Amino acid sequence: MVGGVAAGLAEHFGIDVFWVRLAFVVGTWANGFGVLVYIALWRLLPQGEPADPHQPAGLASATRRGLRTPRRTSRLPGGDLGQTLALIVLGLGVLLLQEQLGWGLANHLFWPLMIAVAGLALLWRQADEAQRQRWAGTNPDVPVLGLLLGGGGWAAVLRLGLGAMLLASAIGLFVAQSRGPEALGVVAIATMLALGGLGLLLGPWIHRLTRDLAAERRERVRSQARADMAAHLHDSVLQTLALLQRHAGDARTVARLARRQERELREWLYADSGPSGETLRAALAAVAAEVEDRHDVTVEVVGVGDVPMDDTLAAMVRAAGEAMVNAAKHSGAGHVDVYAETAGPKVEVFVRDRGAGFDPEAIPEGRLGIRESIRGRMERHGGMADVRSAPGEGTEVRLSMTLQERDEESTR
Amino acid sequence: MKSALTVVVVDDHQMFRTGVRSELGGSVTIVGEAEDVDSAVAVIEETEPSVVLLDVHLPGGGGAEVVRRVHQRGPDRKFLALSVSDAAEDVIGVIRAGARGYVTKNITGPELVDAIRRVADGDAVFSPRLAGFVLDAFAGTIEVAQVDEDLDRLTEREREVMRLIARGYAYKEVAKELFISIKTVETHVSSVLRKLQLSSRHELTRWASDRRLI
């Protein structure tokens, strides 16, 4: 909640944030160790970039350029806040209990330490914020004070002041409490504290330097990504454009090249299915792409649910591919719709065209396409195929199969 | 016959706007063009078109932002979303913001005119892809104690209609297949659109953001 350390760790380890927070609180019982660890991690952990690394390139870019509408998260922060407060209260309770029982640090050390920690946290926090703004580029040239204040206005001043005050009072309290016979010792301690305090105040600036180094490193990675993208564009788009010019007179070839390029780019930019061949939808998309390339049609694949590929499904995909080829070759339609639905163990694939159609009863003996490649293949693997068509009404091939020996979890 | 349909084309690519203009020129009157959110809102409020053709991805906050801002002052303005990206999250987003349909940019001219007409008549336009998204989003069972159950579930009939559309059936083919009138098909589709826009079903949002990881 304060620096997002717990949430960050939780995300990293893939566990619920509650457990991480609990761990920090329990750690605090051991003489405030948890708090120290929290602050240390806050400093040391890299700041996460909000962008989702799994986002396809096109979407990531659209997000960055503000072409998309930011998603409003519907989750209420209330629950999270409540949990954190509860944990803090719990932690404080145990701390006080330790206090009473005389474990933990002696009283005269404890309170100054607590206050100092709170003050420091505020100071560092402020520097953190200023840093973030500097990166965001809203304050290109911040003066020394501006660095600490950032663009935060009154809240920043308040936080800074409060932090400094807390730190000062902590030092004061400590000195006051430990004033005793050994005056020499007090002076020594005071000097040390002054130096220490100064160091702590300067800490953020020193830290900034290391941070900037990290930023530079990130920039280098980014420029490498740009180079990769340029290479990709060169390999795909530029080549296609060159080919298009050479075939400018041949409308069919131009259409085919353009279609293939569009598909490739779309996949690269907005891919929403896994690597080809791993799931039913990806496999169907791959087959559809092949049919688009070989025959002069567009094939649109729409899927609902998905399931990992296996041998039976591979047969189904081949049958679907055969149906697509038939539609492309014989129907005369320029567009084929493919729809795949996975619901529980049941998988259905529909291949439909709005072309010439035919009379299913009157298929000549010689045409093995439907009979062997589609129906035979499906039946051998325990599935079914049926063909609906009538002259002038287009054709729809429906393939269905019930998956076995597969638990519900693997289908989604 | 010169149609009284007026259209504003909102897209950040000049080339696409020109293409639409030449393809639709004869059938509808294009009264304005815009290339980002602010100019779109201004042009739409000035020209008051029957239908706005709206790109999903748009500088200034995306198509959904345009719908939201125009609907604040003119809740009856009709939008038809179109995009090349097919990113489920964004398509659902612009529909939930208030667009009455979604088509992909490779739609043919006559089909686009048909879709514009349908939207102008107050009906919804679902491409096979959008129907697929909807079925995916409303798939699975849902806990009984939902706030508004009717909104969170498709009826059997609506599901059938969606499946046929996803399979590539046009409205009149759906009607024939299910032995119902085209008007009834339109009613079902509009009802699905309403559920898509109003459902508080949290799976809907979560699904949309999870989907790209599948």
XYZ file of N, CA and C in Angstrom, chain A residues 52 54-56 59 62 66-69 71-72 262 266 270 272-274 281 300-306 337 339 341 348 350 352 354 388 393 396 412, chain B residues 12 56-62 64-65 68 84-87 89-90 106 128-129 132 135-136 163 166-170 173 176-177 209 211-214:
222
model
N 1.872 -4.417 -19.797
C 1.803 -5.854 -19.709
C 2.759 -6.464 -20.728
N 2.946 -9.311 -21.858
C 2.351 -10.281 -22.772
C 1.533 -9.615 -23.860
N 1.390 -8.302 -23.756
C 0.557 -7.622 -24.722
C 1.192 -7.684 -26.106
N 0.409 -8.050 -27.122
C 0.968 -8.062 -28.468
C 1.447 -6.669 -28.870
N -1.045 -3.808 -29.786
C -1.848 -3.277 -28.692
C -0.997 -2.443 -27.760
N -0.568 0.821 -29.344
C -1.809 1.591 -29.306
C -2.040 2.146 -27.906
N -2.044 6.222 -26.789
C -3.334 6.736 -26.337
C -4.456 6.495 -27.316
N -4.321 5.467 -28.158
C -5.385 5.179 -29.109
C -6.488 4.361 -28.466
N -6.177 3.774 -27.302
C -7.162 2.925 -26.665
C -7.780 3.656 -25.478
N -8.927 3.198 -25.086
C -9.563 3.749 -23.909
C -9.047 2.983 -22.709
N -8.744 0.988 -19.530
C -9.743 0.139 -18.889
C -9.971 0.625 -17.463
N -11.222 0.789 -17.128
C -11.531 1.167 -15.763
C -11.677 -0.095 -14.947
N -1.077 -9.115 -44.836
C -1.995 -8.602 -43.818
C -2.109 -9.596 -42.669
N -0.996 -8.871 -38.905
C -2.047 -8.920 -37.902
C -1.666 -9.870 -36.788
N -1.336 -8.373 -33.232
C -2.479 -8.566 -32.336
C -2.705 -10.013 -31.959
N -3.722 -13.318 -30.833
C -4.421 -13.683 -29.604
C -4.475 -15.196 -29.436
N -3.829 -15.923 -30.300
C -3.758 -17.356 -30.080
C -2.303 -17.737 -29.884
N -2.093 -18.873 -29.293
C -0.740 -19.308 -28.979
C 0.028 -19.630 -30.239
N -7.642 -23.716 -31.893
C -7.869 -22.499 -32.659
C -6.644 -22.095 -33.464
N -12.249 -16.751 -42.674
C -12.292 -16.124 -41.356
C -12.568 -17.188 -40.303
N -11.669 -17.265 -39.330
C -11.831 -18.268 -38.279
C -12.312 -17.572 -37.009
N -13.446 -18.006 -36.497
C -13.959 -17.486 -35.238
C -14.005 -18.642 -34.262
N -13.506 -18.434 -33.070
C -13.487 -19.527 -32.110
C -14.120 -19.137 -30.797
N -14.746 -20.089 -30.146
C -15.264 -19.891 -28.802
C -14.716 -21.025 -27.960
N -13.989 -20.687 -26.908
C -13.322 -21.716 -26.118
C -12.139 -22.250 -26.896
N -11.291 -22.991 -26.220
C -10.141 -23.557 -26.924
C -9.662 -24.765 -26.143
N -16.361 -19.035 -44.000
C -16.425 -18.818 -42.553
C -16.147 -20.118 -41.828
N -16.065 -21.706 -37.945
C -16.423 -21.437 -36.560
C -16.122 -22.667 -35.722
N -16.169 -24.316 -31.835
C -16.685 -24.119 -30.479
C -16.283 -25.288 -29.600
N -16.924 -28.705 -31.756
C -17.599 -28.629 -33.047
C -16.879 -27.632 -33.945
N -17.467 -25.720 -37.739
C -18.332 -25.491 -38.892
C -17.533 -24.795 -39.981
N -18.254 -22.981 -43.601
C -19.403 -22.569 -44.380
C -19.005 -21.633 -45.511
N -20.901 -19.379 -48.996
C -22.172 -18.946 -49.575
C -22.125 -19.127 -51.093
N -24.357 -30.092 -45.218
C -25.649 -29.539 -45.632
C -25.403 -28.647 -46.819
N -27.455 -22.545 -52.545
C -27.609 -22.133 -51.151
C -26.323 -22.198 -50.350
N -22.479 -26.070 -45.928
C -21.911 -26.024 -44.590
C -21.522 -27.427 -44.167
N -10.861 -25.028 -22.033
C -11.271 -23.706 -21.561
C -11.993 -22.958 -22.645
N -8.238 7.454 -37.912
C -7.026 8.273 -37.947
C -6.216 8.060 -39.218
N -12.010 1.820 -33.687
C -11.850 1.459 -32.275
C -10.622 2.138 -31.666
N -9.535 2.164 -32.430
C -8.310 2.805 -31.941
C -8.187 4.202 -32.528
N -8.088 5.184 -31.651
C -8.148 6.566 -32.094
C -7.292 7.427 -31.176
N -6.508 8.355 -31.737
C -5.713 9.225 -30.859
C -6.618 10.020 -29.927
N -6.226 10.096 -28.689
C -6.990 10.888 -27.739
C -7.832 10.049 -26.798
N -7.712 8.730 -26.870
C -8.423 7.905 -25.902
C -9.282 6.818 -26.495
N -9.238 6.630 -27.804
C -9.952 5.511 -28.405
C -11.399 5.824 -28.717
N -14.116 4.403 -27.782
C -15.055 4.370 -26.660
C -15.225 5.757 -26.051
N -14.126 6.522 -26.031
C -14.169 7.868 -25.462
C -15.099 8.774 -26.281
N -18.684 7.910 -25.461
C -19.048 8.382 -24.137
C -19.311 9.887 -24.140
N -9.307 -2.912 -37.467
C -8.528 -4.005 -38.038
C -7.977 -4.906 -36.953
N -8.051 -4.442 -35.713
C -7.246 -5.122 -34.704
C -7.883 -6.385 -34.151
N -9.205 -6.438 -34.102
C -9.860 -7.611 -33.531
C -9.436 -7.879 -32.092
N -8.987 -6.867 -31.382
C -8.627 -7.091 -29.990
C -9.914 -7.103 -29.170
N -10.769 -7.119 -26.125
C -10.941 -6.182 -25.032
C -11.440 -4.826 -25.536
N -10.848 -4.350 -26.618
C -11.194 -3.030 -27.121
C -12.539 -3.034 -27.827
N -12.247 -5.163 -43.286
C -12.221 -5.771 -44.612
C -13.622 -6.120 -45.118
N -19.470 -12.017 -37.444
C -19.184 -13.334 -36.866
C -18.217 -13.224 -35.694
N -17.223 -12.360 -35.846
C -16.227 -12.261 -34.781
C -16.825 -11.738 -33.473
N -18.724 -14.349 -31.831
C -17.807 -15.263 -31.144
C -17.377 -14.709 -29.794
N -20.285 -15.047 -27.308
C -20.477 -16.407 -26.823
C -19.384 -16.775 -25.828
N -18.189 -16.351 -26.123
C -17.079 -16.613 -25.224
C -17.303 -15.927 -23.877
N -24.733 -18.179 -32.280
C -23.925 -19.245 -32.883
C -24.044 -19.225 -34.401
N -22.060 -16.405 -35.707
C -20.637 -16.738 -35.640
C -20.256 -17.702 -36.759
N -21.202 -18.538 -37.175
C -20.929 -19.491 -38.258
C -20.987 -18.819 -39.624
N -21.291 -17.532 -39.645
C -21.263 -16.816 -40.920
C -22.633 -16.621 -41.546
N -23.697 -16.861 -40.810
C -25.038 -16.681 -41.352
C -25.435 -15.209 -41.330
N -26.032 -14.750 -42.406
C -26.620 -13.413 -42.417
C -27.957 -13.473 -41.684
N -30.596 -15.500 -43.259
C -30.312 -16.938 -43.212
C -30.580 -17.508 -41.823
N -34.296 -17.972 -41.525
C -34.761 -19.151 -42.245
C -34.415 -20.424 -41.476
N -33.214 -20.459 -40.970
C -32.729 -21.638 -40.254
C -33.569 -21.919 -39.009
N -10.022 -9.085 -20.433
C -8.610 -8.796 -20.204
C -7.787 -10.082 -20.166
N -8.358 -12.652 -22.024
C -8.456 -13.391 -23.262
C -7.163 -13.394 -24.071
N -6.485 -12.266 -24.065
C -5.310 -12.197 -24.911
C -4.195 -13.110 -24.423
N -4.357 -13.674 -23.231
C -3.325 -14.578 -22.731
C -3.572 -16.014 -23.172
N -4.736 -16.275 -23.695
C -5.072 -17.651 -24.070
C -4.164 -18.135 -25.194
